[in-house]
Tab-separated table of C-alpha atoms in Angstrom:
chain	number	residue	atom	x	y	z
R	161	MET	CA	49.683	12.075	-11.308
R	162	LEU	CA	49.749	13.495	-15.180
R	163	THR	CA	52.285	11.877	-17.752
R	164	ILE	CA	52.324	13.679	-21.122
R	165	PRO	CA	52.128	11.014	-24.522
R	166	VAL	CA	55.675	10.313	-25.778
R	167	SER	CA	53.826	9.593	-29.205
R	168	PHE	CA	53.368	13.867	-30.001
R	169	THR	CA	56.310	15.590	-30.997
R	170	SER	CA	54.447	18.822	-31.515
R	171	PRO	CA	55.871	22.131	-29.686
R	172	VAL	CA	52.224	23.251	-29.451
R	173	VAL	CA	51.376	20.198	-27.789
R	174	ILE	CA	54.101	19.242	-25.661
R	175	SER	CA	54.024	23.126	-24.137
R	176	VAL	CA	49.649	22.580	-23.463
R	177	SER	CA	50.751	19.703	-21.672
R	178	ILE	CA	53.292	20.854	-19.502
R	179	LEU	CA	51.083	23.792	-18.651
R	180	THR	CA	48.441	21.712	-17.597
R	181	ALA	CA	50.238	19.052	-15.385
R	182	ILE	CA	51.627	23.069	-13.993
R	183	GLY	CA	48.307	24.236	-13.378
R	184	VAL	CA	47.355	20.823	-11.812
R	185	TYR	CA	49.843	20.575	-9.729
R	186	VAL	CA	48.847	24.314	-8.213
R	187	LEU	CA	45.147	23.418	-7.954
R	188	PHE	CA	45.811	20.368	-6.239
R	189	GLY	CA	49.222	19.630	-5.133
R	190	PRO	CA	50.191	16.527	-2.700
R	191	GLU	CA	47.347	14.703	-1.178
R	192	PRO	CA	47.091	15.021	2.870
R	193	LYS	CA	47.321	11.709	4.102
R	194	ASP	CA	44.422	12.048	6.513
R	195	ARG	CA	41.395	12.585	3.988
R	196	ARG	CA	39.242	9.514	5.253
R	197	LYS	CA	39.395	11.190	8.718
R	198	LYS	CA	37.302	14.339	6.882
R	199	GLY	CA	34.429	12.067	5.434
R	200	HIS	CA	36.463	11.744	1.943
R	201	PRO	CA	36.192	9.121	-0.406
R	202	GLY	CA	39.645	7.998	-1.705
R	203	GLY	CA	41.573	8.937	-4.594
R	204	LEU	CA	42.919	6.794	-7.601
R	205	ILE	CA	46.778	6.096	-8.539
R	206	ASN	CA	47.430	7.320	-11.857
R	207	TYR	CA	49.959	4.616	-13.126
R	208	GLY	CA	50.428	5.854	-16.672
R	209	ASN	CA	47.584	7.926	-18.311
R	210	ASN	CA	44.471	6.460	-17.171
R	211	CYS	CA	42.982	9.669	-15.466
R	212	PHE	CA	40.355	9.080	-18.089
R	213	ALA	CA	39.314	5.828	-16.074
R	214	ASN	CA	40.002	7.376	-12.712
R	215	ALA	CA	37.247	10.163	-13.471
R	216	ILE	CA	34.662	8.032	-14.719
R	217	VAL	CA	34.951	5.737	-11.908
R	218	GLN	CA	34.839	8.587	-8.940
R	219	CYS	CA	31.407	9.950	-11.035
R	220	LEU	CA	29.908	6.294	-10.559
R	221	ALA	CA	30.478	6.255	-6.973
R	222	SER	CA	29.263	8.955	-6.415
R	223	SER	CA	26.196	7.541	-7.570
R	224	SER	CA	23.753	5.588	-4.812
R	225	ILE	CA	21.252	4.636	-7.581
R	226	PHE	CA	24.092	3.254	-9.837
R	227	ILE	CA	25.893	1.223	-6.504
R	228	TYR	CA	22.665	-0.109	-6.093
R	229	TRP	CA	21.981	-1.442	-9.342
R	230	LEU	CA	25.606	-2.869	-9.546
R	231	ASP	CA	25.151	-4.605	-6.126
R	232	GLN	CA	21.887	-6.233	-7.321
R	233	HIS	CA	23.824	-7.239	-10.283
R	234	VAL	CA	27.147	-8.276	-9.179
R	235	GLN	CA	26.753	-12.150	-10.040
R	236	ASN	CA	26.380	-11.232	-14.097
R	237	ASN	CA	30.059	-10.911	-14.635
R	238	ARG	CA	33.633	-10.562	-13.211
R	239	VAL	CA	33.791	-7.181	-14.309
R	240	THR	CA	30.642	-6.088	-12.230
R	241	GLN	CA	32.016	-8.032	-8.913
R	242	ILE	CA	35.815	-5.709	-9.696
R	243	LEU	CA	34.001	-2.699	-10.171
R	244	LEU	CA	31.820	-2.762	-6.880
R	245	ASP	CA	34.884	-3.731	-4.795
R	246	LEU	CA	36.545	-0.777	-6.038
R	247	ILE	CA	33.709	1.858	-5.398
R	248	GLN	CA	33.038	0.559	-2.194
R	249	SER	CA	36.880	0.776	-1.358
R	250	ILE	CA	37.095	4.486	-2.241
R	251	ASN	CA	33.676	5.195	-0.483
R	252	GLY	CA	35.389	3.925	2.630
R	253	GLN	CA	32.696	1.208	2.401
R	254	SER	CA	34.820	-1.560	2.732
R	255	SER	CA	37.708	-3.088	4.887
R	256	SER	CA	40.042	-3.362	1.841
R	257	PHE	CA	40.375	0.309	1.680
R	258	SER	CA	43.712	1.253	0.000
R	259	GLN	CA	45.391	4.961	-0.048
R	260	ASP	CA	46.831	3.335	-3.901
R	261	SER	CA	43.721	1.997	-5.311
R	262	THR	CA	44.111	1.863	-9.167
R	263	VAL	CA	41.744	0.987	-11.368
R	264	ALA	CA	44.181	-1.086	-13.690
R	265	LYS	CA	42.280	-4.479	-12.834
R	266	LEU	CA	39.210	-3.218	-13.607
R	267	ILE	CA	40.485	-2.336	-17.438
R	268	ASP	CA	42.438	-5.653	-17.517
R	269	HIS	CA	39.410	-7.223	-17.152
R	270	MET	CA	37.503	-4.977	-20.109
R	271	CYS	CA	39.393	-6.988	-22.256
R	272	GLN	CA	40.159	-4.189	-24.460
R	273	PRO	CA	43.608	-3.386	-25.210
R	274	ARG	CA	42.918	0.315	-26.389
R	275	TRP	CA	42.322	1.124	-22.309
R	276	SER	CA	45.793	-0.365	-21.191
R	277	SER	CA	48.171	1.549	-22.972
R	278	PRO	CA	50.038	3.481	-20.293
R	279	PHE	CA	51.440	6.302	-22.552
R	280	GLU	CA	48.201	6.945	-24.499
R	281	GLN	CA	45.554	9.250	-23.338
R	282	GLN	CA	41.838	8.008	-24.023
R	283	ASP	CA	38.472	9.663	-23.928
R	284	SER	CA	36.109	9.630	-20.596
R	285	HIS	CA	33.152	9.522	-22.483
R	286	GLU	CA	34.139	6.422	-24.567
R	287	PHE	CA	35.241	4.548	-21.700
R	288	LEU	CA	32.241	5.252	-19.465
R	289	LEU	CA	30.453	3.739	-22.484
R	290	SER	CA	32.223	0.971	-22.960
R	291	LEU	CA	32.497	0.011	-19.436
R	292	ILE	CA	28.570	0.179	-19.629
R	293	ASN	CA	28.327	-2.303	-22.435
R	294	THR	CA	30.472	-4.835	-20.084
R	295	LEU	CA	28.540	-4.445	-17.393
R	296	THR	CA	25.399	-5.183	-19.420
R	297	HIS	CA	26.445	-7.114	-22.191
R	298	LYS	CA	24.074	-5.095	-24.225
R	299	LYS	CA	23.733	-7.134	-27.779
R	300	SER	CA	21.743	-4.449	-30.029
R	301	THR	CA	20.507	-0.776	-29.993
R	302	ARG	CA	18.851	-1.289	-33.379
R	303	PRO	CA	15.965	0.813	-33.477
R	304	LYS	CA	12.569	-0.908	-33.489
R	305	GLN	CA	9.123	0.042	-34.716
R	306	LEU	CA	6.387	-0.014	-31.746
R	307	GLY	CA	3.166	1.295	-31.062
R	308	PHE	CA	2.722	5.133	-29.338
R	309	ALA	CA	1.961	3.147	-26.107
R	310	ALA	CA	5.298	2.027	-25.638
R	311	CYS	CA	6.231	5.960	-25.915
R	312	LEU	CA	5.175	6.539	-22.481
R	313	ASP	CA	7.569	7.081	-19.750
R	314	SER	CA	5.418	5.803	-17.170
R	315	ASP	CA	5.595	4.044	-13.467
R	316	GLU	CA	2.912	1.833	-14.411
R	317	GLN	CA	4.887	0.289	-17.618
R	318	ASP	CA	4.241	-3.258	-18.216
R	319	ASP	CA	7.213	-5.434	-17.050
R	320	THR	CA	6.845	-7.458	-20.435
R	321	GLN	CA	6.873	-4.403	-22.278
R	322	SER	CA	10.043	-3.255	-20.888
R	323	MET	CA	11.643	-6.760	-21.691
R	324	MET	CA	10.758	-6.338	-25.104
R	325	ILE	CA	12.504	-2.881	-25.608
R	326	ASN	CA	15.304	-3.947	-23.321
R	327	GLU	CA	17.585	-6.670	-25.511
R	328	SER	CA	19.850	-7.308	-22.555
R	329	PRO	CA	20.028	-10.576	-20.856
R	330	LEU	CA	19.628	-8.403	-17.565
R	331	VAL	CA	16.291	-8.464	-15.991
R	332	SER	CA	15.748	-4.816	-15.811
R	333	PRO	CA	17.215	-1.962	-17.803
R	334	HIS	CA	20.093	-0.123	-16.543
R	335	PRO	CA	20.256	3.025	-14.695
R	336	PHE	CA	21.960	5.139	-17.506
R	337	GLN	CA	19.548	3.437	-20.150
R	338	GLY	CA	16.761	5.771	-21.730
R	339	LEU	CA	14.441	5.563	-24.715
R	340	GLN	CA	14.474	8.100	-27.804
R	341	ALA	CA	11.283	8.054	-30.233
R	342	THR	CA	11.301	9.277	-33.432
R	343	GLN	CA	9.123	9.673	-36.372
R	344	LEU	CA	9.210	11.171	-39.805
R	345	GLN	CA	6.365	13.088	-41.288
R	346	CYS	CA	5.551	13.752	-44.824
R	347	ASN	CA	5.265	17.430	-45.471
R	348	GLU	CA	2.795	17.034	-48.664
R	349	CYS	CA	0.342	15.111	-46.924
R	350	ARG	CA	1.361	15.176	-43.286
R	351	HIS	CA	1.582	11.284	-42.930
R	352	LYS	CA	3.306	10.074	-40.023
R	353	ASN	CA	5.526	7.221	-40.187
R	354	PRO	CA	5.643	4.413	-37.387
R	355	ILE	CA	7.620	5.502	-34.549
R	356	SER	CA	11.050	4.397	-34.265
R	357	MET	CA	12.468	3.589	-30.821
R	358	SER	CA	16.101	3.287	-30.004
R	359	LEU	CA	18.116	3.274	-26.482
R	360	PHE	CA	20.647	5.619	-25.074
R	361	GLU	CA	23.055	5.761	-22.450
R	362	SER	CA	24.143	9.314	-22.837
R	363	LEU	CA	23.165	12.884	-24.815
R	364	SER	CA	26.279	14.276	-26.754
R	365	LEU	CA	24.856	17.943	-26.970
R	366	VAL	CA	26.524	20.501	-29.535
R	367	ILE	CA	27.772	23.908	-28.292
R	368	PRO	CA	25.749	26.281	-30.581
R	369	ASP	CA	28.103	27.941	-33.092
R	370	ARG	CA	26.148	31.478	-32.836
R	371	GLN	CA	26.934	33.441	-36.083
R	372	THR	CA	26.335	37.625	-36.249
R	373	ALA	CA	26.482	40.190	-38.684
R	374	SER	CA	29.986	41.074	-38.391
R	375	PRO	CA	32.756	38.656	-38.803
R	376	LEU	CA	33.990	37.107	-35.671
R	377	THR	CA	36.939	35.055	-35.158
R	378	LEU	CA	36.431	31.122	-33.375
R	379	ALA	CA	38.446	32.446	-30.541
R	380	VAL	CA	35.881	35.410	-29.737
R	381	ARG	CA	32.964	33.380	-30.320
R	382	GLN	CA	33.910	30.667	-27.822
R	383	GLN	CA	33.805	33.399	-25.191
R	384	GLN	CA	29.656	33.299	-25.469
R	385	ASN	CA	27.905	31.791	-22.497
R	386	PHE	CA	25.156	29.178	-23.223
R	387	ALA	CA	22.576	27.096	-20.773
R	388	LEU	CA	22.583	23.609	-20.759
R	389	GLN	CA	18.587	23.335	-21.247
R	390	GLU	CA	19.585	25.450	-24.730
R	391	LEU	CA	21.485	22.466	-26.120
R	392	ILE	CA	18.853	19.763	-24.769
R	393	GLY	CA	16.380	21.839	-26.854
R	394	ASN	CA	18.713	21.985	-29.732
R	395	TYR	CA	19.053	18.363	-29.764
R	396	LEU	CA	15.303	17.704	-29.980
R	397	LYS	CA	15.003	20.331	-32.906
R	398	ALA	CA	13.398	18.837	-35.809
R	399	GLU	CA	15.121	17.976	-39.045
R	400	MET	CA	14.385	18.070	-42.426
R	401	ILE	CA	14.993	15.098	-44.389
R	402	THR	CA	15.202	15.185	-48.243
R	403	ASN	CA	14.960	12.626	-51.096
R	404	LEU	CA	12.431	10.140	-49.637
R	405	THR	CA	9.138	8.548	-50.893
R	406	CYS	CA	6.351	8.981	-48.957
R	407	LYS	CA	4.181	5.636	-48.465
R	408	GLN	CA	0.774	7.385	-48.092
R	409	CYS	CA	1.040	10.112	-51.102
R	410	LYS	CA	3.298	7.962	-53.080
R	411	SER	CA	4.883	11.498	-53.967
R	412	LYS	CA	8.378	10.797	-54.833
R	413	GLY	CA	11.443	13.115	-55.837
R	414	ASN	CA	12.993	15.955	-53.842
R	415	LEU	CA	10.113	15.398	-50.972
R	416	SER	CA	11.117	16.265	-47.522
R	417	HIS	CA	10.106	14.824	-44.566
R	418	ARG	CA	10.023	16.073	-41.101
R	419	LYS	CA	12.200	14.107	-38.702
R	420	ILE	CA	10.576	14.698	-34.674
R	421	THR	CA	12.580	13.591	-31.584
R	422	THR	CA	11.314	12.864	-28.233
R	423	PHE	CA	12.313	11.133	-25.269
R	424	SER	CA	10.128	8.390	-24.237
R	425	ARG	CA	11.695	6.940	-21.143
R	426	LEU	CA	14.390	9.131	-19.398
R	427	PRO	CA	17.082	7.042	-17.367
R	428	GLU	CA	17.440	6.950	-13.610
R	429	ILE	CA	20.523	8.698	-14.320
R	430	LEU	CA	20.918	11.147	-16.918
R	431	CYS	CA	24.749	11.527	-18.531
R	432	LEU	CA	24.986	14.709	-20.477
R	433	HIS	CA	27.936	14.755	-22.941
R	434	ILE	CA	28.725	18.165	-24.096
R	435	ILE	CA	31.254	17.900	-27.164
R	436	ARG	CA	34.052	20.317	-27.094
R	437	THR	CA	35.838	19.676	-30.193
R	438	THR	CA	35.744	21.692	-32.720
R	439	TRP	CA	37.422	22.201	-36.151
R	440	THR	CA	39.304	25.257	-37.761
R	441	ASN	CA	39.133	26.366	-41.461
R	442	GLU	CA	42.231	24.407	-42.239
R	443	GLY	CA	40.887	21.338	-40.555
R	444	TRP	CA	42.723	21.615	-36.783
R	445	PRO	CA	41.054	20.051	-33.828
R	446	ILE	CA	40.552	22.612	-31.278
R	447	LYS	CA	38.757	22.582	-28.129
R	448	ASN	CA	35.681	25.028	-27.681
R	449	THR	CA	35.945	26.689	-24.259
R	450	SER	CA	32.238	28.331	-24.269
R	451	HIS	CA	30.736	28.228	-20.649
R	452	VAL	CA	27.684	26.268	-20.617
R	453	SER	CA	26.060	26.807	-17.283
R	454	PHE	CA	24.241	24.038	-15.483
R	455	PRO	CA	21.371	24.100	-12.888
R	456	ASP	CA	21.482	21.892	-9.317
R	457	LEU	CA	18.171	20.587	-10.218
R	458	LEU	CA	16.940	19.990	-13.744
R	459	ASP	CA	13.739	19.913	-15.210
R	460	MET	CA	13.493	17.601	-17.911
R	461	ASN	CA	9.615	17.689	-18.115
R	462	PRO	CA	9.920	20.469	-21.096
R	463	PHE	CA	11.622	17.896	-23.158
R	464	ILE	CA	9.145	15.386	-22.962
R	465	SER	CA	6.143	16.187	-25.481
R	466	LEU	CA	4.686	13.204	-26.628
R	467	SER	CA	1.975	14.751	-28.450
R	468	ARG	CA	4.422	15.635	-31.056
R	469	LEU	CA	4.048	11.721	-31.952
R	470	LEU	CA	0.200	11.447	-31.768
R	471	PRO	CA	-0.623	9.201	-34.725
R	472	ALA	CA	-3.529	11.051	-37.048
R	473	ASN	CA	-6.190	8.088	-36.165
R	474	LEU	CA	-6.098	8.939	-32.204
R	475	PRO	CA	-9.087	10.330	-30.747
R	476	PRO	CA	-8.921	13.837	-29.093
R	477	THR	CA	-10.599	12.306	-26.542
R	478	GLN	CA	-8.260	9.698	-25.909
R	479	PRO	CA	-6.713	10.427	-22.660
R	480	ILE	CA	-3.044	10.025	-22.548
R	481	LYS	CA	-0.867	9.251	-19.337
R	482	LYS	CA	1.308	11.659	-17.777
R	483	PRO	CA	5.235	10.952	-17.771
R	484	SER	CA	6.759	10.167	-14.307
R	485	ASN	CA	8.652	12.565	-12.263
R	486	ALA	CA	11.632	14.428	-14.609
R	487	PHE	CA	13.394	16.365	-12.052
R	488	TYR	CA	17.233	15.549	-11.810
R	489	ARG	CA	19.671	16.531	-9.061
R	490	LEU	CA	23.539	17.365	-10.016
R	491	ASN	CA	25.225	14.519	-8.672
R	492	SER	CA	28.762	15.069	-10.429
R	493	VAL	CA	31.015	16.949	-12.865
R	494	LEU	CA	33.459	15.744	-15.292
R	495	VAL	CA	36.027	18.397	-16.478
R	496	HIS	CA	38.816	17.989	-19.014
R	497	LEU	CA	41.418	20.470	-18.503
R	498	GLY	CA	44.137	21.585	-21.065
R	499	GLY	CA	43.650	21.850	-24.983
R	500	ILE	CA	42.864	18.986	-26.819
R	501	SER	CA	42.302	15.567	-25.305
R	502	GLU	CA	45.320	13.802	-26.065
R	503	ALA	CA	47.255	16.477	-24.100
R	504	GLY	CA	44.976	17.268	-21.147
R	505	HIS	CA	43.759	15.587	-17.998
R	506	PHE	CA	40.440	14.792	-16.469
R	507	ILE	CA	39.368	15.679	-12.952
R	508	VAL	CA	35.689	15.248	-10.932
R	509	TYR	CA	33.809	17.247	-9.017
R	510	ARG	CA	31.471	15.246	-7.066
R	511	ARG	CA	29.333	15.429	-4.199
R	512	ARG	CA	30.475	14.267	-0.503
R	513	VAL	CA	29.258	10.941	0.779
R	514	ASP	CA	27.199	12.490	3.142
R	515	ASN	CA	25.903	15.263	0.753
R	516	LYS	CA	27.146	17.904	2.714
R	517	GLY	CA	29.212	19.974	-0.078
R	518	TRP	CA	31.496	19.112	-2.989
R	519	LEU	CA	35.096	18.085	-3.561
R	520	SER	CA	37.417	18.491	-6.381
R	521	ILE	CA	39.060	14.950	-7.252
R	522	SER	CA	42.313	14.709	-9.492
R	523	ASP	CA	43.964	10.880	-9.497
R	524	ASP	CA	44.619	10.396	-5.695
R	525	SER	CA	43.898	13.717	-4.588
R	526	VAL	CA	40.883	14.912	-2.890
R	527	ARG	CA	40.222	18.446	-1.476
R	528	GLU	CA	36.679	20.007	-0.573
R	529	CYS	CA	35.736	22.830	-2.768
R	530	SER	CA	32.817	25.557	-3.297
R	531	ASP	CA	29.440	25.427	-5.088
R	532	LEU	CA	30.886	28.356	-7.206
R	533	GLN	CA	33.993	26.214	-8.401
R	534	VAL	CA	31.873	23.554	-9.293
R	535	PHE	CA	29.280	25.449	-11.613
R	536	ALA	CA	31.809	27.701	-12.642
R	537	SER	CA	33.347	24.858	-14.412
R	538	MET	CA	34.106	24.139	-18.262
R	539	ALA	CA	31.765	20.348	-17.560
R	540	TYR	CA	32.537	18.118	-20.183
R	541	ILE	CA	30.024	15.373	-18.938
R	542	LEU	CA	27.430	16.224	-16.222
R	543	PHE	CA	25.964	13.220	-14.233
R	544	TYR	CA	21.985	13.873	-13.051
R	545	GLU	CA	20.327	11.285	-10.886
R	546	ARG	CA	16.537	11.201	-10.988
R	547	VAL	CA	14.743	12.889	-7.830
R	548	LYS	CA	12.494	10.864	-6.206
R	549	LYS	CA	8.912	11.563	-5.399
């Protein structure tokens, strides 16, 4: 079910909303009542404008890694138990399965009024981060200065070190949690500052704006295709920071530093958020419809370059640990239909429970779909799971 926000009065927005609603009904239509006989998970009722939450819950329900973690930490708070019960229900793993499952109880216990408005469309990515924060009681993600050893993504990582990095009261990092390392290097004397570490739950990737010799309209530029790996590479591209003072050479003034970024510990579940909001010259937000191709198996090894952060005094003969396995398998795809987010609808492509094919899910509508349909979609959020060795 798709409802149109009543707070919008613009004819353009209303027209987009109506067309989106018609398109969703044509694509999905009424849901057949025998979906569980086909081995499909259950859908989630849209009781207002909560497709943003329905889509996130379906993505989480498709992840065996997340479900296992949730089950291990079910005693942490009430929201954890509610989410686990809901996921088990829609996956057919609970006797309490219902055709009328909703996220209402989950949203109510998150104690954030912004998610409870029945007539206000919200963003799925913001809801995911808010939900993770609620589940983990995260206290802080302020950058920390750590030694080079802390930058190693290794299976032999010391548990004590992990606890120093992770300020959550939970014993172990949650599956979405990764570590990002940044370092500033003086362009004058090449001195490298201490490595700064920060936690992340998702990576927000920007679609490049490729300029050509001839002037092109924004609409034409958006027809270009990009690869997911290109967006990740751009995320790690070195930046130039100006007007900084170097502590080593004491140079002042308009001195530039090179900011280097790399991944020091990749999460078990890699969440990639593709930013699709862009702006016209007049300041109006519009959707970037460029296609971003994404693989079924994502190799993150090329993006773990620890040598970029080597301290100057590290002997060249000192061995460096190799990172652990960094291959990821696509698990679910969240797509936004329509124009700007306030007038659209969120759907999900997720693997079947038996991993034999894909399903397209729009609220309480659950249908089989082809691989071609999944990989041709305009992805907004991609969920990858680390492949075990």
